[in-house]
XYZ file of C-alpha atoms in Angstrom:
695
model
C -16.645 23.898 -6.555
C -14.139 23.029 -3.665
C -11.141 21.387 -4.700
C -7.958 19.693 -3.865
C -4.601 18.103 -5.583
C -2.713 16.374 -3.442
C 0.976 15.084 -4.444
C 2.812 12.442 -2.468
C 5.771 12.848 -2.780
C 9.552 10.314 -1.738
C 10.121 14.019 1.084
C 7.455 15.921 1.491
C 3.569 15.785 0.698
C 2.389 19.138 -1.930
C -1.680 20.061 -1.574
C -3.002 23.203 -3.566
C -7.345 24.011 -2.395
C -9.045 26.458 -5.086
C -12.386 26.826 -5.729
C -14.675 28.513 -7.758
C -14.040 32.370 -6.041
C -10.489 32.074 -6.948
C -9.497 31.281 -3.671
C -5.716 28.903 -3.892
C -3.939 27.845 -0.922
C -1.072 26.067 -0.475
C 0.078 23.606 1.604
C 2.982 21.156 2.416
C 4.006 18.094 4.393
C 6.513 15.289 5.325
C 5.434 12.311 3.558
C 4.914 9.566 5.365
C 6.668 6.486 4.307
C 5.108 4.096 5.883
C 1.659 5.440 5.547
C 1.109 7.682 3.268
C -2.384 8.402 3.557
C -1.039 9.933 7.161
C 0.142 12.626 5.765
C -1.816 13.078 3.140
C -4.865 13.642 5.556
C -3.010 15.829 8.141
C -2.097 18.092 5.458
C -6.198 18.720 3.742
C -7.476 18.591 7.549
C -4.624 21.052 7.395
C -5.627 23.289 5.151
C -9.145 22.818 5.756
C -8.787 24.344 9.700
C -6.488 26.912 8.348
C -9.260 28.486 5.825
C -12.390 27.788 8.102
C -14.268 24.875 5.004
C -16.352 22.474 6.232
C -15.051 19.099 4.976
C -18.042 18.126 3.242
C -17.471 20.960 1.370
C -14.410 19.436 0.287
C -16.136 17.947 -4.106
C -12.696 16.144 -5.821
C -9.650 15.650 -4.666
C -7.148 14.228 -7.230
C -3.930 13.010 -6.426
C -0.885 11.759 -7.776
C 0.699 9.235 -5.873
C 4.166 6.683 -5.631
C 2.843 4.352 -3.782
C 2.281 2.165 -7.048
C 6.154 3.025 -8.357
C 8.143 2.621 -4.979
C 6.759 -1.414 -4.660
C 7.737 -2.609 -8.119
C 11.051 0.032 -7.010
C 11.776 -1.681 -3.875
C 10.897 -5.381 -4.984
C 7.435 -4.898 -1.987
C 5.189 -5.557 -4.730
C 2.187 -8.934 -3.493
C 3.310 -12.313 -4.205
C 1.052 -12.734 -7.574
C 1.361 -16.319 -9.945
C 0.168 -16.518 -13.809
C -1.585 -18.579 -15.537
C -0.420 -18.393 -19.085
C -0.087 -21.094 -22.057
C 1.958 -24.742 -21.841
C 5.399 -24.383 -22.449
C 5.177 -19.904 -21.585
C 5.771 -19.566 -19.265
C 9.143 -18.369 -19.537
C 8.673 -15.499 -21.777
C 8.762 -13.165 -18.966
C 12.444 -14.637 -17.656
C 13.745 -14.650 -20.679
C 12.046 -11.655 -21.988
C 14.214 -10.747 -25.714
C 17.612 -11.765 -25.069
C 18.692 -7.756 -24.109
C 21.194 -7.140 -21.011
C 21.015 -3.459 -18.841
C 25.134 -3.353 -19.708
C 25.468 -5.558 -23.212
C 29.482 -7.038 -21.568
C 28.840 -7.117 -18.269
C 28.916 -10.748 -16.629
C 27.538 -10.527 -13.446
C 25.032 -7.740 -14.459
C 22.204 -8.910 -12.472
C 19.315 -8.236 -14.162
C 16.479 -7.633 -12.744
C 13.468 -8.741 -13.966
C 14.834 -11.986 -13.220
C 16.459 -11.110 -9.930
C 13.992 -9.812 -8.582
C 10.748 -12.375 -10.923
C 7.085 -10.202 -11.327
C 5.845 -13.858 -9.916
C 8.278 -16.331 -8.923
C 8.924 -19.670 -11.452
C 7.179 -21.617 -8.846
C 4.091 -19.656 -9.544
C 3.263 -19.735 -12.797
C 1.473 -22.216 -13.796
C 1.158 -23.227 -18.215
C -2.127 -24.608 -19.078
C -3.717 -26.655 -23.098
C -4.790 -23.645 -24.806
C -4.612 -21.762 -27.976
C -5.304 -19.288 -30.542
C -3.397 -18.496 -33.902
C -3.515 -15.473 -34.777
C -4.709 -13.746 -38.757
C -7.625 -14.059 -36.632
C -8.229 -15.836 -33.022
C -8.787 -19.421 -34.367
C -9.384 -22.278 -31.458
C -6.671 -24.223 -31.987
C -5.509 -26.713 -28.667
C -9.810 -26.056 -25.771
C -9.093 -24.818 -22.467
C -9.003 -27.801 -20.437
C -10.364 -26.076 -17.760
C -9.221 -28.717 -14.955
C -5.085 -26.903 -15.772
C -6.965 -24.091 -14.709
C -8.821 -25.373 -11.800
C -5.971 -27.777 -10.778
C -3.859 -24.181 -11.114
C -5.673 -21.955 -9.400
C -6.335 -24.665 -6.601
C -2.704 -25.010 -5.951
C -2.038 -21.017 -5.916
C -4.450 -20.329 -3.154
C -2.822 -23.032 -0.929
C 1.078 -21.352 -1.452
C -0.903 -18.184 -0.878
C -0.561 -16.310 -4.007
C -2.577 -12.467 -4.088
C -3.273 -12.260 -7.467
C -3.256 -14.154 -10.471
C -1.769 -13.070 -13.572
C -2.719 -14.498 -17.040
C -1.602 -14.306 -19.620
C -2.512 -17.002 -23.052
C -1.370 -16.007 -26.693
C -2.852 -14.317 -28.946
C -5.227 -13.257 -26.414
C -5.362 -10.078 -27.377
C -7.405 -11.531 -30.843
C -9.810 -13.688 -29.088
C -9.607 -13.058 -25.561
C -12.478 -16.244 -24.893
C -10.468 -18.088 -23.167
C -8.822 -14.937 -20.800
C -12.690 -14.962 -19.613
C -13.543 -18.320 -19.156
C -10.493 -18.383 -16.794
C -11.039 -15.241 -15.013
C -14.910 -17.231 -13.873
C -13.094 -20.304 -12.199
C -10.560 -18.404 -10.683
C -13.867 -16.277 -8.847
C -15.064 -19.505 -8.090
C -12.119 -21.318 -6.430
C -10.198 -18.206 -5.361
C -13.347 -15.404 -5.266
C -10.303 -13.298 -3.344
C -7.527 -13.021 -4.976
C -6.789 -9.935 -7.158
C -6.945 -11.145 -11.445
C -5.165 -9.770 -13.709
C -6.135 -11.454 -17.238
C -3.815 -9.378 -19.963
C -6.505 -9.778 -23.186
C -8.092 -6.091 -20.594
C -4.767 -4.735 -19.752
C -2.496 -4.831 -22.759
C -4.641 -6.228 -25.396
C -2.091 -6.001 -27.876
C 1.022 -7.750 -29.645
C 4.895 -8.263 -28.636
C 3.651 -11.559 -26.349
C 6.750 -10.483 -23.901
C 5.366 -7.133 -22.319
C 2.137 -7.204 -22.694
C 2.626 -10.382 -20.259
C 5.462 -8.400 -18.082
C 2.874 -5.737 -18.229
C -0.153 -7.518 -16.718
C 2.514 -9.103 -14.629
C 3.435 -6.123 -13.244
C -0.723 -5.134 -12.822
C -1.040 -8.069 -10.506
C 2.248 -7.172 -9.137
C 0.901 -3.849 -7.306
C -2.917 -5.068 -7.825
C -3.679 -6.302 -4.601
C -1.537 -3.853 -2.192
C -2.949 -0.287 -4.217
C -6.170 -1.640 -3.946
C -5.750 -1.637 -0.303
C -4.327 1.776 -0.574
C -7.104 3.427 -2.221
C -10.413 1.287 -0.810
C -8.530 2.599 3.119
C -7.678 6.343 1.956
C -11.658 6.460 0.649
C -12.765 4.913 3.784
C -10.221 7.535 5.997
C -11.634 10.028 4.154
C -15.399 8.541 5.065
C -14.348 8.399 8.738
C -13.106 11.920 8.963
C -16.416 13.189 7.001
C -15.503 14.061 3.158
C -17.323 12.969 1.033
C -14.544 14.365 -2.210
C -14.643 11.732 -5.290
C -10.183 10.215 -5.723
C -9.486 10.949 -9.020
C -5.531 9.546 -9.359
C -3.118 11.031 -11.610
C -2.175 8.497 -14.918
C 1.219 8.115 -16.720
C -0.311 9.257 -19.716
C -1.972 12.273 -18.833
C -5.309 12.250 -17.080
C -6.847 11.373 -14.209
C -8.614 7.684 -13.172
C -11.694 7.250 -11.366
C -10.626 5.679 -7.318
C -12.441 2.061 -8.940
C -10.547 2.297 -12.249
C -7.223 2.903 -10.743
C -8.050 -0.336 -8.790
C -8.621 -2.186 -11.779
C -6.011 -1.240 -13.998
C -3.386 0.687 -10.858
C -0.222 0.101 -13.442
C -1.779 3.087 -15.716
C -0.650 5.236 -11.728
C 3.414 3.955 -13.028
C 5.316 6.832 -13.439
C 2.033 9.180 -13.342
C 3.629 11.855 -10.324
C 6.531 13.687 -12.822
C 3.045 13.835 -14.719
C 1.440 16.506 -13.021
C 4.257 18.214 -12.586
C 4.172 18.641 -16.868
C 0.976 19.384 -16.727
C 1.740 22.432 -13.850
C 4.114 23.665 -16.648
C 1.769 23.917 -19.320
C -0.648 26.338 -17.626
C 2.162 28.053 -16.365
C 3.446 29.043 -19.313
C 0.722 29.758 -21.040
C 0.471 32.783 -19.741
C 3.428 34.362 -20.202
C 4.921 34.721 -23.533
C 7.257 32.072 -23.620
C 6.935 28.927 -25.695
C 9.101 26.343 -24.989
C 10.134 25.022 -21.808
C 11.746 22.885 -20.046
C 11.126 21.785 -17.055
C 13.117 20.966 -14.192
C 11.296 19.704 -11.132
C 13.406 18.719 -8.457
C 11.435 17.187 -4.967
C 14.012 16.037 -2.263
C 14.543 12.472 -4.079
C 15.274 13.098 -8.027
C 14.112 15.586 -10.429
C 12.315 14.444 -13.383
C 13.605 17.062 -16.982
C 10.641 17.197 -19.451
C 11.456 19.058 -22.688
C 7.342 21.085 -24.161
C 8.244 22.279 -27.551
C 5.299 24.726 -28.464
C 4.436 23.018 -25.221
C 2.905 19.961 -26.477
C 4.306 16.971 -24.530
C 5.836 14.393 -25.691
C 4.997 10.207 -25.813
C 6.896 7.676 -25.130
C 7.347 4.918 -27.504
C 6.103 2.058 -26.176
C 9.176 0.071 -26.025
C 10.328 2.519 -23.973
C 7.911 2.469 -20.941
C 10.426 1.013 -18.703
C 10.154 0.976 -15.507
C 13.351 -0.137 -12.572
C 14.101 -2.471 -15.458
C 10.722 -3.882 -15.993
C 8.531 -3.335 -19.111
C 5.958 -1.752 -18.777
C 4.114 -1.069 -22.400
C 1.214 1.616 -21.149
C 0.582 5.619 -22.436
C 3.224 7.608 -20.231
C 4.341 10.594 -20.804
C 8.020 11.535 -21.729
C 9.549 11.994 -19.063
C 13.521 12.261 -17.844
C 14.262 11.380 -13.698
C 17.993 10.784 -12.309
C 18.047 10.161 -8.725
C 19.180 14.160 -7.726
C 16.971 16.021 -5.240
C 17.060 17.927 -2.476
C 17.685 15.239 0.253
C 20.935 13.325 -2.457
C 23.646 12.143 -0.086
C 27.913 13.637 -1.428
C 29.926 10.579 -0.309
C 33.958 9.518 -1.049
C 33.399 6.348 -3.196
C 35.739 3.520 -3.229
C 37.927 4.864 -5.782
C 38.256 8.745 -3.544
C 35.739 10.419 -6.690
C 33.200 12.882 -5.184
C 29.708 12.110 -5.861
C 25.909 13.077 -5.026
C 23.146 10.656 -5.402
C 21.578 8.652 -6.635
C 20.760 8.044 -3.150
C 18.066 9.994 -0.791
C 18.071 10.809 2.991
C 14.588 10.987 1.254
C 12.396 12.161 4.951
C 13.438 9.645 6.926
C 15.999 10.384 7.823
C 16.438 13.350 6.244
C 19.603 15.390 5.879
C 21.479 16.101 9.090
C 20.191 19.544 9.190
C 16.773 17.831 9.611
C 18.285 16.696 13.118
C 15.801 13.241 12.430
C 19.151 10.555 12.444
C 20.857 11.406 8.867
C 24.521 12.157 9.871
C 25.688 11.990 5.614
C 25.921 15.935 4.051
C 23.154 15.607 1.800
C 22.131 18.324 -0.799
C 20.470 20.813 1.746
C 22.275 20.682 3.724
C 25.119 22.393 1.019
C 22.533 25.337 0.850
C 22.189 25.468 3.790
C 25.202 26.189 4.057
C 25.764 28.572 1.755
C 22.965 30.623 3.086
C 20.698 29.932 -0.042
C 17.996 28.080 2.710
C 17.409 29.523 5.856
C 16.468 28.402 9.180
C 12.755 27.877 8.950
C 11.277 25.723 6.388
C 7.743 25.721 5.275
C 6.806 28.705 5.886
C 8.776 28.484 9.391
C 6.935 25.250 10.249
C 10.305 23.078 10.044
C 13.292 24.369 12.156
C 16.660 23.640 10.342
C 20.426 23.451 12.117
C 22.852 24.295 10.383
C 25.446 23.072 12.949
C 24.871 19.631 12.016
C 25.036 20.332 8.528
C 28.852 21.679 8.827
C 29.400 18.246 10.864
C 27.854 16.185 8.468
C 30.240 18.908 5.110
C 33.384 19.004 7.169
C 33.012 14.952 8.157
C 31.898 13.415 5.059
C 33.524 15.965 2.189
C 36.070 18.801 3.342
C 38.219 16.796 5.500
C 38.686 13.621 2.514
C 39.823 16.195 0.546
C 41.521 19.661 2.070
C 38.341 21.408 1.128
C 36.779 24.235 3.349
C 33.033 24.818 4.354
C 32.265 26.389 1.546
C 34.372 24.878 -1.497
C 32.871 21.826 0.021
C 29.414 22.522 -0.556
C 30.431 24.258 -2.946
C 31.091 21.039 -4.380
C 28.284 19.209 -3.493
C 26.032 22.419 -5.657
C 28.369 21.732 -8.495
C 28.294 18.377 -9.057
C 24.181 17.835 -7.981
C 23.426 21.011 -10.838
C 27.351 18.991 -13.691
C 24.835 15.750 -13.486
C 20.852 17.538 -13.944
C 22.586 19.022 -16.736
C 23.507 16.327 -18.053
C 20.086 14.565 -18.978
C 18.027 17.357 -20.189
C 21.437 17.626 -22.615
C 20.395 13.931 -23.423
C 15.996 14.369 -24.103
C 17.048 17.708 -26.501
C 20.386 18.222 -28.045
C 19.684 14.071 -27.944
C 16.280 14.140 -29.937
C 17.596 16.896 -31.991
C 16.148 20.463 -29.478
C 18.786 23.424 -28.714
C 18.341 24.305 -25.381
C 19.818 27.426 -25.769
C 15.996 27.805 -27.454
C 13.777 26.978 -24.529
C 12.944 28.294 -21.013
C 14.097 26.367 -17.459
C 11.161 25.450 -16.183
C 12.286 25.821 -12.326
C 9.315 23.705 -10.331
C 9.195 21.236 -7.134
C 10.864 22.210 -4.394
C 13.919 22.851 -4.849
C 14.328 23.045 -8.587
C 14.467 27.453 -8.683
C 17.415 27.264 -5.995
C 19.343 25.917 -9.249
C 17.790 27.126 -12.016
C 19.671 29.910 -12.970
C 23.328 27.900 -12.322
C 21.963 25.482 -14.641
C 20.537 27.294 -17.207
C 23.906 29.332 -17.983
C 25.824 26.149 -17.942
C 23.338 25.648 -20.635
C 22.839 29.090 -23.025
C 19.155 29.645 -21.812
C 17.986 32.861 -21.783
C 15.368 32.414 -19.603
C 13.849 30.724 -15.877
C 10.296 30.775 -14.673
C 9.627 30.218 -11.672
C 5.378 29.675 -10.741
C 3.236 31.352 -8.577
C 3.358 27.814 -6.901
C 7.018 25.658 -7.742
C 6.980 23.848 -4.758
C 3.237 22.542 -4.951
C 3.500 23.100 -9.326
C 2.376 19.474 -9.493
C -0.521 19.045 -6.873
C -1.805 22.821 -9.446
C -0.875 20.588 -12.630
C -3.317 17.938 -10.601
C -6.889 20.369 -10.232
C -5.786 21.262 -14.596
C -5.834 18.193 -15.923
C -9.323 15.590 -16.484
C -10.104 12.601 -16.346
C -8.995 10.415 -19.068
C -8.366 6.443 -20.290
C -7.269 5.229 -22.392
C -8.477 1.548 -25.233
C -6.155 -0.235 -27.479
C -5.972 -2.857 -29.794
C -4.357 -4.718 -32.393
C -4.782 -4.542 -36.093
C -1.655 -5.199 -38.206
C -3.062 -3.281 -41.876
C -0.912 -1.681 -44.918
C -2.279 1.550 -46.081
C -2.566 -0.526 -49.556
C -5.212 -3.291 -48.971
C -6.682 -1.812 -45.331
C -10.559 -4.144 -44.073
C -11.771 -0.621 -43.358
C -15.322 -2.184 -42.107
C -13.043 -4.081 -39.463
C -11.352 -0.884 -38.861
C -15.181 1.087 -38.279
C -16.178 -1.805 -36.382
C -13.235 -2.249 -34.013
C -13.570 1.842 -33.695
C -17.364 1.895 -32.410
C -16.324 -0.783 -29.952
C -14.406 1.434 -28.230
C -15.367 4.381 -27.924
C -18.091 2.226 -26.529
C -15.564 1.009 -23.850
C -13.856 4.482 -22.845
C -17.268 6.614 -23.444
C -19.063 3.717 -21.243
C -16.877 3.968 -19.212
C -16.703 7.801 -18.326
C -20.938 7.161 -17.625
C -19.907 5.036 -14.948
C -18.385 7.986 -13.246
C -20.926 10.364 -13.793
C -19.687 12.402 -16.223
C -22.511 15.063 -18.588
C -22.067 14.005 -22.060
C -21.009 17.308 -23.211
C -17.733 16.488 -21.164
C -17.024 13.775 -22.727
C -14.822 13.830 -25.052
C -13.497 11.349 -27.501
C -10.230 10.629 -29.219
C -9.162 8.671 -32.272
C -5.594 7.844 -32.857
C -2.761 4.875 -34.102
C -0.001 3.266 -33.274
C 1.714 2.770 -37.569
C 4.714 2.642 -39.275
C 6.357 1.801 -42.422
C 6.364 -1.860 -44.154
C 9.043 -3.545 -42.746
C 9.765 -1.471 -39.088
C 9.821 -2.159 -36.130
C 8.880 0.885 -34.007
C 5.926 2.791 -33.970
C 4.484 6.495 -34.244
C 0.997 7.607 -32.392
C -0.969 9.877 -35.228
C -4.252 11.753 -34.889
C -7.246 9.714 -37.170
C -10.091 11.389 -37.542
C -13.805 10.672 -35.960
C -16.705 9.594 -38.502
C -17.478 6.784 -40.685
C -14.144 4.858 -41.856
C -13.650 5.912 -45.122
C -10.222 5.311 -47.567
C -10.318 10.509 -46.703
C -9.436 8.453 -42.933
C -6.673 6.465 -44.770
C -5.408 9.074 -46.970
C -5.417 11.849 -44.217
C -4.037 8.977 -40.559
C -1.231 7.664 -44.144
C -0.374 11.801 -44.372
C 0.074 12.537 -40.287
C 2.104 9.668 -39.968
C 4.983 11.532 -43.407
C 4.442 13.775 -41.217
C 5.361 13.286 -37.835
C 8.377 11.051 -39.113
C 9.832 13.805 -41.153
C 9.985 15.944 -37.784
C 11.369 13.275 -35.585
C 13.235 11.414 -38.016
C 13.871 14.300 -41.212
C 13.008 12.115 -43.077
C 9.575 10.231 -44.581
C 9.022 7.766 -47.660
C 6.040 8.337 -48.823
C 6.306 5.932 -51.173
C 6.255 3.390 -48.419
C 2.680 1.315 -47.848
C 1.876 2.269 -43.769
C 1.197 0.331 -41.246
C -1.423 0.528 -39.294
C -0.308 -2.095 -35.392
C -3.037 -0.691 -33.140
C -6.246 2.126 -32.948
C -6.200 4.010 -29.236
C -9.641 5.497 -28.782
C -8.543 8.610 -25.319
C -12.069 9.570 -23.888
C -11.703 12.091 -22.011
C -13.976 13.562 -19.938
C -13.426 17.154 -18.901
C -12.761 19.049 -15.058
C -12.780 23.137 -15.703
C -9.853 23.770 -15.241
C -8.254 26.183 -12.960
C -8.540 30.245 -13.792
C -5.301 32.363 -13.145
C -5.683 35.358 -10.725
C -3.248 38.542 -11.561
C -2.509 40.207 -9.061
C -2.248 44.071 -7.664
C 0.455 46.806 -9.801
C 3.408 47.539 -8.220
C 4.367 51.299 -7.787
C 7.732 50.139 -7.793
C 8.776 49.832 -5.054
C 9.794 46.602 -5.142
C 11.922 47.430 -2.225
C 8.258 47.227 0.349
C 9.231 43.550 -0.545
C 13.019 43.100 1.609
C 12.032 41.795 4.831
C 16.149 41.318 5.138
C 19.140 40.165 4.580
C 22.358 38.018 4.980
C 25.534 36.074 3.238
C 25.293 33.905 0.349
C 28.004 31.948 -0.667
C 27.909 31.765 -4.970
C 31.172 30.979 -7.023
C 33.155 33.586 -8.783
C 36.394 33.058 -11.288
C 35.788 29.450 -9.619
C 35.966 29.845 -5.964
C 33.854 31.223 -2.675
C 32.531 35.050 -3.641
C 30.854 35.957 0.561
C 27.847 38.761 -0.639
C 25.229 40.676 1.490
C 21.677 39.825 0.064
C 18.325 40.590 0.401
C 15.169 37.922 1.339
C 12.297 38.705 -0.193
C 9.226 37.306 1.101
C 7.290 36.524 -2.720
C 3.616 37.288 -0.626
C 4.505 41.398 -1.594
C 5.978 41.002 -4.439
C 3.929 43.619 -7.157
C 2.989 42.520 -11.171
C 5.496 44.820 -12.460
C 7.791 44.355 -9.874
C 12.416 43.867 -11.077
C 14.149 42.086 -8.520
C 18.401 41.930 -9.398
C 20.847 39.097 -8.247
C 21.430 38.671 -6.475
C 18.818 37.964 -4.808
C 16.881 34.583 -2.484
C 13.142 35.247 -2.632
C 11.646 32.947 0.546
C 7.987 31.536 0.243
C 6.164 28.097 1.720
C 7.116 25.811 -0.886
C 10.065 26.660 -1.880
C 12.705 28.973 -2.447
C 14.696 30.819 -5.030
C 17.485 32.230 -5.779
C 18.120 35.049 -8.477
C 22.183 34.414 -8.867
C 24.688 37.698 -9.734
C 23.614 39.283 -12.578
C 20.459 38.547 -13.423
C 16.829 40.180 -12.862
C 13.921 39.106 -12.345
C 10.464 40.152 -13.088
C 7.303 38.963 -12.026
C 4.058 39.493 -14.279
C 0.548 39.752 -13.741
C 0.399 36.346 -12.587
C 2.305 36.052 -10.139
C 4.751 34.531 -12.541
C 8.551 34.723 -12.161
C 10.569 34.745 -14.641
C 14.281 35.409 -14.798
C 16.487 36.518 -16.969
C 20.241 35.131 -17.547
C 23.068 37.051 -17.692
C 26.146 34.633 -20.089
C 28.317 36.680 -18.067
C 27.115 35.082 -14.910
C 28.930 34.393 -11.411
C 30.469 31.502 -11.785
C 33.489 30.438 -13.955
């Protein structure tokens, strides 16, 4: 089995190749924003050429992409229309009367300024089904539907979202509208709320379905074009795409529900961190995944990823009520631009130079100083990146920093560069505290897991400031998202709203509904050619105490639903609630809001490989030295620092800081008074000295 993982980021695209013989190879190319598939194909072909592998020998390609997310953030989706219950076409405009900033009178509310479906393209039609059982109150007016579809066709609407009240209880009207659309406008992209999100809360359901329509045509086109390009170049590999809740989907499924691809990029890094950390003696980690544009942070207590609450899953200000692993993201990366704002304050990010024009030192037309420019000036980065394939020009970095930062602030070159790094680090420290301390976790009890192309450049400073004792640097930190991709399973999530109290539960209905969802999940995995022995079906439920307004996910045992099933579910909910909020209420009835089934197609994990034992001569890995600038007692201190080639390390090697470690996909900085230890799998665990080099 030959597999390849491809993660398309804002600045670089990362690749990893693995096979059953234990061969692993990583690669990195610049992202091509105008068409990400160009950079992707360049890297896939380069790995095949490098390893002398025929294109048709690649069996599977696992792909993490930001194409769906970028469309939402940049407001560049398709022209989407909506058919809804008469009188309710403004639900996605009204929302929940909440504003991102409560007291601003000039704020542009994203879902109103940039609606996923323009008001002129939203049509209300006569129909109504009602709670609690989805009985039809008003029949569907099919002529009104046809008129709306014909009008949208004339207006060249590219996608249609169908969202009716209570369709999660009875989808018959939405299904009939789908049939009419196929008759009247067969080429349009169709998104039904009863298929995308068959759950209560009409605003979130309508917006999520609208988002699915908004990104659907372009995402589907991209996936089809990618498959076609691969086929034309001789590849026969099955394509899987990473989803936001931690599993991959087939290309066909991803085209149907592209909303599940939103924020899928950072998830690969989380999965890669879990797999890597299991090869150390550490159980609690906080991931710091720094790329060219952003930094992604996730708290993994006992190496278990937490899921975001469905009311907190937002993308660019839009509610996207789909399962997502809890990852916090800020605009802090190697391309983050340093500047003096209108008030005279020194800031870094969230604006990024991206891949084009990139930081000034890339010599691609960028004139604004970025974080990578500062690391070049400080000597932490060399003058060649990507294993020597990318030349860097320090003189351009010096010019940008002095013109935009140094001279306006009256600072010399090194003070200005250290200032950029300090602000960048502080931005990440604040986000880590937000993700950990505010949720009851003490970061001092965690190790910092450094990944992404720039994570290990900043990790020692960030960890020391937070009082953390260790930093973990995986074997391929710059390609960790790609590592996570090839270590994940095929996974689908199916749900249904129930609204049943544990004190008055209808066991027959629960049993029937779980069986229905399990069949959907099983059939989907069979369509994807998964063998029966590799299919795992898991039941969960979204529960809350009677009277609460939010739910928490708990596991549910399989088999026929009985009162024993309900009692075990209640006990799990009490435990989860107490762990999250510090208390439980065992005398209050538990409400089963939604039931879920997660269907998993098991894909063989990447087999870890041990490296050779060392003889205590770490100096054999030294390839040079240069002056590197650190902060000591609040001032720049220039230190001659050894440069190591990571590929020459052996198990048991110890690297005394200060040290710079080079590899193709990243550069690792071990600060003064810190020590790095290479374990049996080539993973570096850095001990952080509290005394440190910084003031």
